[in-house]
Amino acid sequence: MEETKFTPQTWPDKPEQATMEGKNKFVGIWIFICSDITLFASVFATYLSLKDKGPAGMEFSAASLFELPLAFVMTMLLLTSSLTSVYAMYHLKNHNFKGVQIWMSITVLLGLGFLALEIYEFYHYVHIGFGYTQSAFSSAFFTLVGTHGLHVVIGLVWIVCLIVRNARRGLSLYNAPKYYAASIFWHFIDVVWVFIFTVVYLMGVLG
């Protein structure tokens, strides 16, 4: 069934769960995300408990350090990438492989833009003396935001591998669950960033 040549008319309504392997992947990605939620809950709790904590005379605080315009642009890039991955899944449901590849590629470009700004932000903080070992606050900040950044890198590598590996294969019930699982992972990354923007940047600036 996985190697069957489909047309838009014969393509299943839920190609990501049309095979047993697809159903297993669908359950597996949600189990993974549940475990990742536990990870992020712990680093969020650590950040909140160590926010603005450091040695006596520490010159850096969340209110004086963070800048909302840069964080806002990063947020828009990531939210837009979530929207483009939705378009990719729309074309996957309609058996339009070219549409899947194009919108997934745009998702990668937007993700790279976000990652570039995050690297710039880290470089800027380190350049002004807010390094990882500067204080408990800085360690908690880089751990939380850096853990999210690592997830972005993993998501980008995952999607690029799918695009390149399946470029000549076309869309099938073998690779459709793989695209769908990557899309769910990317949405999860975006949701986590919304929490980071709210808890770290917005609440940090407002005090």
XYZ file of N, CA and C in Angstrom:
621
model
N 0.823 -1.215 0.000
C 0.000 0.000 0.000
C 0.858 1.268 0.000
N 2.058 1.194 0.689
C 2.918 2.370 0.767
C 3.478 2.740 -0.590
N 3.669 1.736 -1.488
C 4.260 2.008 -2.794
C 3.198 2.232 -3.864
N 1.917 2.206 -3.510
C 0.842 2.419 -4.463
C 0.920 3.824 -5.047
N 0.717 3.921 -6.370
C 0.720 5.229 -7.026
C -0.655 5.871 -6.845
N -0.700 6.941 -6.114
C -1.962 7.604 -5.829
C -2.179 8.801 -6.747
N -3.416 9.207 -6.829
C -3.804 10.460 -7.490
C -4.532 11.293 -6.437
N -4.750 12.574 -6.717
C -5.506 13.381 -5.735
C -6.872 12.788 -5.418
N -7.425 12.022 -6.355
C -8.757 11.444 -6.136
C -8.680 10.193 -5.247
N -7.594 9.436 -5.333
C -7.485 8.199 -4.554
C -6.670 8.366 -3.271
N -6.110 9.549 -3.093
C -5.271 9.825 -1.903
C -6.148 9.800 -0.647
N -5.739 9.113 0.440
C -6.563 9.032 1.661
C -6.772 10.403 2.311
N -7.869 10.534 3.046
C -8.141 11.800 3.735
C -7.099 12.085 4.819
N -6.646 11.027 5.480
C -5.627 11.178 6.521
C -4.417 10.314 6.157
N -3.604 10.791 5.205
C -2.467 9.969 4.740
C -1.459 9.685 5.835
N -1.389 10.573 6.845
C -0.405 10.373 7.919
C -0.759 9.197 8.812
N -2.025 8.734 8.761
C -2.437 7.620 9.615
C -3.050 6.474 8.786
N -2.757 6.456 7.485
C -3.350 5.434 6.620
C -2.658 4.081 6.751
N -1.457 4.045 7.307
C -0.729 2.785 7.504
C -0.452 2.590 8.994
N -0.125 1.349 9.371
C 0.197 1.078 10.777
C 1.439 1.856 11.208
N 2.435 1.941 10.282
C 3.643 2.703 10.599
C 3.305 4.178 10.832
N 2.400 4.695 10.001
C 1.992 6.079 10.166
C 1.298 6.316 11.497
N 0.421 5.376 11.884
C -0.270 5.505 13.178
C 0.720 5.456 14.338
N 1.714 4.572 14.220
C 2.732 4.487 15.277
C 3.544 5.773 15.370
N 3.889 6.349 14.200
C 4.634 7.613 14.202
C 3.797 8.739 14.820
N 2.492 8.732 14.529
C 1.599 9.765 15.053
C 1.545 9.705 16.594
N 1.426 8.486 17.118
C 1.426 8.321 18.583
C 2.801 8.648 19.158
N 3.848 8.201 18.457
C 5.202 8.412 18.945
C 5.575 9.877 19.072
N 5.192 10.701 18.090
C 5.565 12.116 18.153
C 4.861 12.813 19.314
N 3.624 12.387 19.621
C 2.919 13.024 20.746
C 3.503 12.584 22.084
N 3.959 11.311 22.168
C 4.630 10.868 23.397
C 5.920 11.651 23.594
N 6.668 11.855 22.491
C 7.906 12.633 22.567
C 7.627 14.062 23.016
N 6.572 14.670 22.467
C 6.260 16.053 22.824
C 5.852 16.156 24.285
N 5.110 15.172 24.777
C 4.734 15.185 26.203
C 5.983 15.143 27.087
N 6.970 14.335 26.706
C 8.214 14.279 27.494
C 8.975 15.587 27.386
N 8.932 16.228 26.202
C 9.618 17.506 26.008
C 8.936 18.626 26.806
N 7.626 18.524 26.978
C 6.917 19.512 27.795
C 7.453 19.484 29.229
N 7.740 18.281 29.720
C 8.312 18.142 31.061
C 9.667 18.828 31.145
N 10.478 18.631 30.087
C 11.795 19.274 30.052
C 11.667 20.786 30.108
N 10.810 21.351 29.254
C 10.678 22.808 29.214
C 10.034 23.348 30.486
N 9.125 22.571 31.093
C 8.519 23.021 32.354
C 9.586 23.186 33.431
N 10.550 22.279 33.442
C 11.613 22.353 34.454
C 12.536 23.543 34.209
N 12.896 23.811 32.939
C 13.804 24.941 32.682
C 13.065 26.276 32.832
N 11.745 26.287 32.548
C 10.965 27.502 32.803
C 10.927 27.787 34.307
N 10.673 26.755 35.119
C 10.605 26.932 36.573
C 11.949 27.406 37.122
N 13.034 26.839 36.571
C 14.379 27.249 37.007
C 14.631 28.714 36.670
N 14.238 29.117 35.458
C 14.447 30.514 35.047
C 13.674 31.477 35.956
N 12.407 31.143 36.232
C 11.592 32.040 37.051
C 12.137 32.151 38.466
N 12.676 31.053 38.993
C 13.216 31.102 40.355
C 14.547 31.850 40.419
N 15.282 31.907 39.302
C 16.603 32.565 39.289
C 16.603 33.915 38.576
N 15.442 34.359 38.117
C 15.364 35.633 37.393
C 15.904 36.778 38.252
N 16.821 37.531 37.681
C 17.441 38.697 38.332
C 18.252 38.325 39.575
N 18.560 37.045 39.740
C 19.386 36.612 40.870
C 20.846 36.528 40.438
N 21.747 37.031 41.274
C 23.151 36.979 40.931
C 23.991 37.566 42.041
N 25.264 37.780 41.780
C 26.148 38.330 42.799
C 25.764 39.765 43.149
N 26.167 40.206 44.349
C 25.881 41.575 44.777
C 26.468 42.567 43.776
N 25.676 43.577 43.424
C 26.154 44.578 42.475
C 26.002 44.172 41.031
N 25.269 43.087 40.766
C 25.080 42.638 39.383
C 24.407 43.740 38.562
N 25.003 44.084 37.436
C 24.502 45.214 36.666
C 23.376 44.850 35.714
N 23.176 43.538 35.506
C 22.174 43.132 34.529
C 20.895 42.650 35.218
N 19.776 43.124 34.701
C 18.469 42.639 35.128
C 17.618 42.483 33.871
N 16.537 41.738 33.997
C 15.682 41.496 32.830
C 15.143 42.802 32.261
N 14.732 43.721 33.129
C 14.132 44.984 32.678
C 15.125 45.838 31.892
N 16.422 45.800 32.294
C 17.425 46.640 31.627
C 18.077 45.936 30.437
N 17.936 44.623 30.361
C 18.670 43.842 29.360
C 17.874 43.572 28.092
N 16.634 43.105 28.254
C 15.881 42.612 27.101
C 15.289 43.757 26.282
N 15.197 43.504 24.951
C 14.626 44.492 24.029
C 13.467 43.840 23.272
N 12.285 44.401 23.432
C 11.096 43.798 22.831
C 11.077 43.815 21.300
N 11.580 44.887 20.624
C 11.516 44.887 19.151
C 12.181 43.673 18.516
N 13.393 43.309 18.976
C 14.089 42.150 18.410
C 13.317 40.864 18.711
N 12.863 40.715 19.963
C 12.103 39.513 20.336
C 10.805 39.435 19.541
N 10.197 40.590 19.256
C 8.948 40.609 18.499
C 9.175 40.138 17.054
N 10.265 40.618 16.440
C 10.584 40.184 15.068
C 10.839 38.673 15.037
N 11.571 38.170 16.035
C 11.840 36.731 16.119
C 10.525 35.960 16.254
N 9.614 36.507 17.056
C 8.320 35.850 17.250
C 7.518 35.809 15.955
N 7.519 36.911 15.215
C 6.776 36.957 13.954
C 7.343 35.968 12.937
N 8.686 35.864 12.895
C 9.307 34.905 11.970
C 8.870 33.479 12.289
N 8.872 33.142 13.587
C 8.545 31.771 13.968
C 7.056 31.480 13.783
N 6.200 32.455 14.112
C 4.764 32.238 13.932
C 4.413 32.115 12.444
N 5.087 32.915 11.606
C 4.860 32.818 10.167
C 5.313 31.459 9.638
N 6.420 30.951 10.188
C 6.896 29.628 9.761
C 5.900 28.542 10.154
N 5.208 28.747 11.257
C 4.167 27.785 11.658
C 3.024 27.793 10.640
N 2.698 28.995 10.161
C 1.633 29.127 9.160
C 2.030 28.455 7.842
N 3.287 28.635 7.434
C 3.725 28.016 6.170
C 3.755 26.491 6.275
N 4.052 25.965 7.470
C 4.007 24.500 7.629
C 2.561 23.996 7.569
N 1.606 24.845 7.981
C 0.191 24.488 7.839
C -0.170 24.394 6.355
N 0.323 25.358 5.556
C 0.091 25.306 4.104
C 0.681 24.029 3.515
N 1.876 23.641 4.008
C 2.513 22.414 3.517
C 1.632 21.202 3.806
N 1.050 21.145 5.011
C 0.191 20.017 5.364
C -1.133 20.064 4.588
N -1.570 21.272 4.222
C -2.765 21.387 3.378
C -2.514 20.725 2.024
N -1.338 20.994 1.448
C -0.991 20.381 0.167
C -0.726 18.886 0.317
N -0.211 18.469 1.472
C -0.017 17.033 1.710
C -1.365 16.314 1.703
N -2.370 16.925 2.333
C -3.708 16.321 2.364
C -4.304 16.232 0.954
N -3.872 17.139 0.064
C -4.411 17.176 -1.297
C -3.476 16.527 -2.326
N -2.478 15.790 -1.835
C -1.540 15.065 -2.700
C -0.848 15.989 -3.707
N -0.406 17.121 -3.223
C 0.347 18.078 -4.041
C 1.773 18.121 -3.498
N 2.626 17.243 -4.014
C 3.979 17.118 -3.472
C 4.796 18.386 -3.676
N 4.641 19.015 -4.838
C 5.389 20.252 -5.097
C 5.033 21.323 -4.071
N 3.740 21.416 -3.746
C 3.308 22.390 -2.734
C 3.905 22.083 -1.369
N 3.981 20.800 -1.035
C 4.581 20.403 0.249
C 6.040 20.842 0.307
N 6.774 20.548 -0.771
C 8.203 20.890 -0.798
C 8.432 22.406 -0.751
N 7.634 23.145 -1.490
C 7.814 24.606 -1.525
C 7.539 25.229 -0.163
N 6.401 24.876 0.458
C 6.045 25.509 1.735
C 6.935 25.033 2.865
N 7.411 23.783 2.795
C 8.372 23.323 3.799
C 9.706 24.066 3.640
N 10.087 24.342 2.391
C 11.329 25.099 2.147
C 11.208 26.514 2.703
N 10.045 27.144 2.507
C 9.833 28.485 3.061
C 9.875 28.429 4.590
N 9.328 27.371 5.169
C 9.393 27.190 6.625
C 10.839 27.148 7.103
N 11.681 26.439 6.353
C 13.100 26.357 6.703
C 13.758 27.739 6.640
N 13.457 28.514 5.595
C 14.066 29.844 5.456
C 13.667 30.753 6.620
N 12.388 30.708 6.999
C 11.933 31.526 8.127
C 12.589 31.057 9.432
N 12.730 29.739 9.574
C 13.401 29.204 10.767
C 14.855 29.625 10.825
N 15.519 29.645 9.672
C 16.911 30.099 9.633
C 17.010 31.569 10.010
N 16.036 32.376 9.562
C 16.012 33.792 9.944
C 15.891 33.962 11.441
N 15.002 33.172 12.042
C 14.854 33.222 13.504
C 16.157 32.825 14.189
N 16.771 31.749 13.702
C 18.000 31.255 14.325
C 19.129 32.283 14.216
N 19.207 32.963 13.085
C 20.248 33.979 12.903
C 20.074 35.110 13.920
N 18.822 35.544 14.143
C 18.578 36.606 15.119
C 18.879 36.132 16.538
N 18.584 34.880 16.827
C 18.869 34.351 18.164
C 20.372 34.284 18.415
N 21.136 33.879 17.389
C 22.604 33.858 17.523
C 23.139 35.276 17.713
N 22.569 36.227 16.958
C 22.991 37.628 17.120
C 22.707 38.119 18.538
N 21.519 37.744 19.057
C 21.147 38.171 20.410
C 22.131 37.613 21.438
N 22.434 36.330 21.325
C 23.397 35.715 22.254
C 24.754 36.396 22.154
N 25.205 36.648 20.911
C 26.502 37.310 20.714
C 26.506 38.688 21.368
N 25.403 39.408 21.217
C 25.308 40.753 21.791
C 25.395 40.703 23.315
N 24.664 39.775 23.930
C 24.679 39.681 25.391
C 26.067 39.311 25.910
N 26.707 38.348 25.242
C 28.053 37.937 25.665
C 29.030 39.096 25.486
N 28.860 39.858 24.405
C 29.758 40.991 24.105
C 29.682 42.073 25.187
N 28.496 42.265 25.788
C 28.370 43.306 26.826
C 28.629 42.745 28.227
N 28.993 41.467 28.310
C 29.373 40.897 29.595
C 28.352 40.005 30.252
N 27.203 39.782 29.574
C 26.161 38.922 30.125
C 26.370 37.511 29.589
N 27.452 36.868 30.042
C 27.766 35.515 29.577
C 27.080 34.454 30.406
N 27.289 33.205 30.010
C 26.588 32.098 30.674
C 26.940 32.009 32.152
N 28.193 32.273 32.515
C 28.641 32.125 33.896
C 28.605 33.436 34.674
N 28.010 34.498 34.091
C 28.015 35.795 34.765
C 27.196 35.785 36.040
N 26.104 35.038 36.043
C 25.226 34.990 37.216
C 24.284 33.794 37.086
N 23.551 33.502 38.170
C 22.534 32.450 38.113
C 21.456 32.827 37.104
N 21.129 34.111 37.039
C 20.137 34.613 36.081
C 20.571 34.350 34.650
N 21.831 34.660 34.336
C 22.306 34.467 32.954
C 22.352 32.980 32.593
N 22.764 32.138 33.558
C 22.804 30.697 33.281
C 21.404 30.168 32.982
N 20.414 30.613 33.773
C 19.037 30.157 33.570
C 18.496 30.659 32.235
N 18.834 31.900 31.872
C 18.354 32.467 30.608
C 18.923 31.710 29.407
N 20.248 31.534 29.382
C 20.858 30.855 28.237
C 20.430 29.392 28.162
N 20.192 28.763 29.322
C 19.735 27.367 29.311
C 18.341 27.260 28.709
N 17.437 28.149 29.129
C 16.063 28.100 28.625
C 15.992 28.441 27.138
N 16.519 29.597 26.768
C 16.429 30.033 25.369
C 17.316 29.164 24.472
N 18.476 28.732 25.009
C 19.357 27.878 24.234
C 18.758 26.497 23.976
N 18.019 25.967 24.966
C 17.350 24.674 24.767
C 16.320 24.782 23.649
N 15.599 25.906 23.627
C 14.648 26.115 22.528
C 15.384 26.241 21.196
N 16.507 26.982 21.201
C 17.283 27.133 19.971
C 17.789 25.793 19.441
N 18.184 24.903 20.361
C 18.623 23.565 19.945
C 17.479 22.817 19.273
N 16.271 22.981 19.794
C 15.103 22.344 19.169
C 14.852 22.909 17.766
N 15.083 24.218 17.605
C 14.923 24.822 16.278
C 15.923 24.200 15.292
N 17.171 24.041 15.733
C 18.193 23.427 14.874
C 17.783 22.007 14.485
N 17.318 21.231 15.488
C 16.895 19.851 15.206
C 15.736 19.846 14.209
N 14.772 20.748 14.400
C 13.634 20.827 13.485
C 14.051 21.183 12.075
N 14.993 22.138 11.951
C 15.457 22.544 10.624
C 16.187 21.398 9.918
N 17.078 20.702 10.653
C 17.804 19.574 10.061
C 16.822 18.487 9.641
N 15.823 18.240 10.487
C 14.805 17.224 10.204
C 14.065 17.548 8.904
N 13.589 18.779 8.773
C 12.805 19.160 7.591
C 13.669 19.180 6.334
N 14.905 19.696 6.449
C 15.798 19.723 5.283
C 16.083 18.299 4.798
N 16.312 17.380 5.735
C 16.560 15.983 5.350
C 15.351 15.404 4.616
N 14.147 15.724 5.090
C 12.938 15.239 4.426
C 12.829 15.794 3.010
N 13.091 17.101 2.868
C 12.987 17.744 1.549
C 13.975 17.132 0.564
N 15.235 16.978 1.003
C 16.282 16.474 0.112
C 16.077 14.991 -0.184
N 15.805 14.202 0.857
C 15.723 12.737 0.688
C 14.541 12.325 -0.180
N 13.460 13.097 -0.110
C 12.253 12.707 -0.845
C 12.050 13.501 -2.136
N 13.067 14.288 -2.525
C 12.919 15.162 -3.695
C 12.530 14.389 -4.945
N 13.071 13.178 -5.099
C 12.788 12.391 -6.315
C 11.759 11.290 -6.073
N 11.367 11.113 -4.835
C 10.451 10.016 -4.526
C 8.991 10.379 -4.724
N 8.700 11.663 -4.598
C 7.303 12.064 -4.637
C 6.626 11.751 -3.317
N 5.324 11.953 -3.284
C 4.564 11.767 -2.047
C 3.997 10.357 -1.985
N 4.172 9.701 -0.850
C 3.651 8.348 -0.664
C 3.183 8.191 0.774
N 2.545 7.057 1.043
C 2.112 6.794 2.415
C 3.295 6.449 3.318
N 4.491 6.272 2.697
C 5.701 6.022 3.474
C 6.263 7.319 4.055
N 6.308 8.383 3.221
C 6.914 9.619 3.718
C 5.898 10.645 4.224
N 4.609 10.472 3.911
C 3.609 11.433 4.400
C 3.604 11.528 5.931
N 3.653 10.396 6.684
C 3.700 10.513 8.155
C 4.948 11.229 8.649
N 6.060 11.100 7.906
C 7.301 11.761 8.324
C 7.158 13.281 8.220
N 6.576 13.757 7.125
C 6.328 15.202 6.984
C 5.369 15.686 8.073
N 4.336 14.896 8.332
C 3.325 15.316 9.310
C 3.932 15.402 10.725
N 4.759 14.400 11.075
C 5.394 14.407 12.395
C 6.326 15.620 12.531
N 7.073 15.935 11.465
C 7.961 17.103 11.501
C 7.152 18.387 11.670
N 5.985 18.448 11.027
C 5.138 19.635 11.151
C 4.620 19.801 12.583
N 4.210 18.693 13.212
C 3.743 18.766 14.606
C 4.872 19.240 15.516
N 6.089 18.713 15.299
C 7.249 19.130 16.094
C 7.516 20.619 15.926
N 7.375 21.111 14.690
C 7.638 22.528 14.434
C 6.586 23.408 15.122
N 5.327 22.977 15.113
C 4.292 23.728 15.829
C 4.591 23.772 17.328
N 5.076 22.655 17.852
C 5.422 22.605 19.279
C 6.524 23.622 19.595
N 7.535 23.701 18.728
C 8.609 24.682 18.918
C 8.040 26.100 18.960
N 7.096 26.380 18.071
C 6.496 27.717 18.020
C 5.720 28.028 19.291
N 4.960 27.047 19.801
C 4.192 27.259 21.028
C 5.126 27.545 22.209
N 6.222 26.788 22.277
C 7.194 27.013 23.358
C 7.766 28.419 23.272
N 8.044 28.889 22.044
C 8.605 30.236 21.897
C 7.602 31.306 22.345
N 6.319 31.099 22.096
C 5.312 32.064 22.552
C 5.368 32.194 24.075
N 5.552 31.060 24.766
C 5.697 31.107 26.223
C 6.983 31.836 26.611
N 8.080 31.585 25.877
C 9.345 32.257 26.176
C 9.208 33.762 25.965
N 8.578 34.147 24.853
C 8.394 35.583 24.586
C 7.589 36.240 25.711
N 6.559 35.539 26.180
C 5.702 36.118 27.226
C 6.407 36.157 28.579
N 6.973 35.006 28.982
C 7.546 34.887 30.333
C 8.897 35.593 30.443
N 9.755 35.418 29.439
C 11.112 35.953 29.530
C 11.157 37.422 29.110
N 10.691 37.719 27.896
C 10.883 39.060 27.341
C 9.796 40.034 27.807
N 8.526 39.687 27.603
C 7.452 40.621 27.930
C 7.368 40.866 29.429
N 7.285 39.799 30.219
C 7.229 39.963 31.672
C 8.538 40.532 32.204
N 9.662 40.241 31.535
C 10.942 40.771 31.981
C 11.028 42.276 31.809
N 10.582 42.759 30.666
C 10.633 44.208 30.403
C 9.636 44.954 31.282
N 8.439 44.358 31.472
C 7.417 45.027 32.283
C 7.733 44.957 33.772
N 8.605 44.000 34.152
C 9.029 43.934 35.538
C 8.129 43.180 36.457
